[in-house]
CSV table of C-alpha atoms in Angstrom, one decimal:
chain,number,residue,atom,x,y,z
I,30,ASN,CA,13.4,-23.4,-5.5
I,31,TYR,CA,12.5,-21.9,-8.8
I,32,TYR,CA,10.9,-18.4,-8.9
I,33,ILE,CA,8.5,-17.3,-11.6
I,34,CYS,CA,7.2,-13.8,-12.0
I,35,LYS,CA,5.7,-11.5,-14.6
I,36,LEU,CA,8.3,-8.8,-15.5
I,37,LYS,CA,7.3,-5.2,-15.4
I,38,GLY,CA,7.6,-3.7,-18.9
I,39,SER,CA,7.4,-7.1,-20.6
I,40,GLY,CA,6.8,-7.1,-24.3
I,41,ASN,CA,3.9,-9.5,-23.9
I,42,PRO,CA,2.2,-9.1,-20.5
I,43,GLU,CA,-0.9,-11.0,-21.6
I,44,ASN,CA,1.0,-14.2,-22.3
I,45,GLY,CA,3.0,-13.7,-19.0
I,46,ALA,CA,-0.3,-13.6,-17.1
I,47,LYS,CA,-1.5,-16.8,-18.9
I,48,PHE,CA,1.7,-18.6,-18.1
I,49,LEU,CA,1.4,-17.7,-14.4
I,50,GLU,CA,-2.2,-18.9,-14.5
I,51,PHE,CA,-1.1,-22.2,-16.0
I,52,ILE,CA,1.6,-22.7,-13.5
I,53,ARG,CA,-1.0,-22.6,-10.7
I,54,SER,CA,-3.3,-25.1,-12.4
I,55,PRO,CA,-3.7,-28.7,-11.2
I,56,VAL,CA,-2.2,-29.9,-14.5
I,57,ALA,CA,1.0,-28.0,-14.0
I,58,GLN,CA,1.2,-28.9,-10.4
I,59,GLY,CA,0.9,-32.6,-11.4
I,60,ILE,CA,3.8,-32.2,-13.8
I,61,TYR,CA,5.9,-30.7,-11.0
I,62,GLU,CA,5.0,-33.7,-8.7
I,63,ARG,CA,5.9,-36.2,-11.5
I,64,TYR,CA,9.4,-34.7,-11.5
I,65,GLY,CA,9.9,-34.8,-7.8
I,66,PHE,CA,8.9,-31.2,-6.9
I,67,VAL,CA,6.6,-30.4,-4.0
I,68,PRO,CA,3.5,-28.5,-5.2
I,69,HIS,CA,3.6,-25.0,-4.0
I,70,PHE,CA,0.2,-23.7,-4.9
I,71,ALA,CA,-3.0,-24.9,-3.2
I,72,THR,CA,-5.3,-26.4,-5.9
I,73,SER,CA,-8.9,-27.3,-5.5
């Protein structure tokens, strides 16, 4: 398992939020699948 989170007190919280949004996207989940990971987030 790999854990991803936005750190409190980060120097760039806006980009952290954008990254988390991307990780949940169908595009990112497809990349995970391509490398043998099981998608974690439900996408629609």
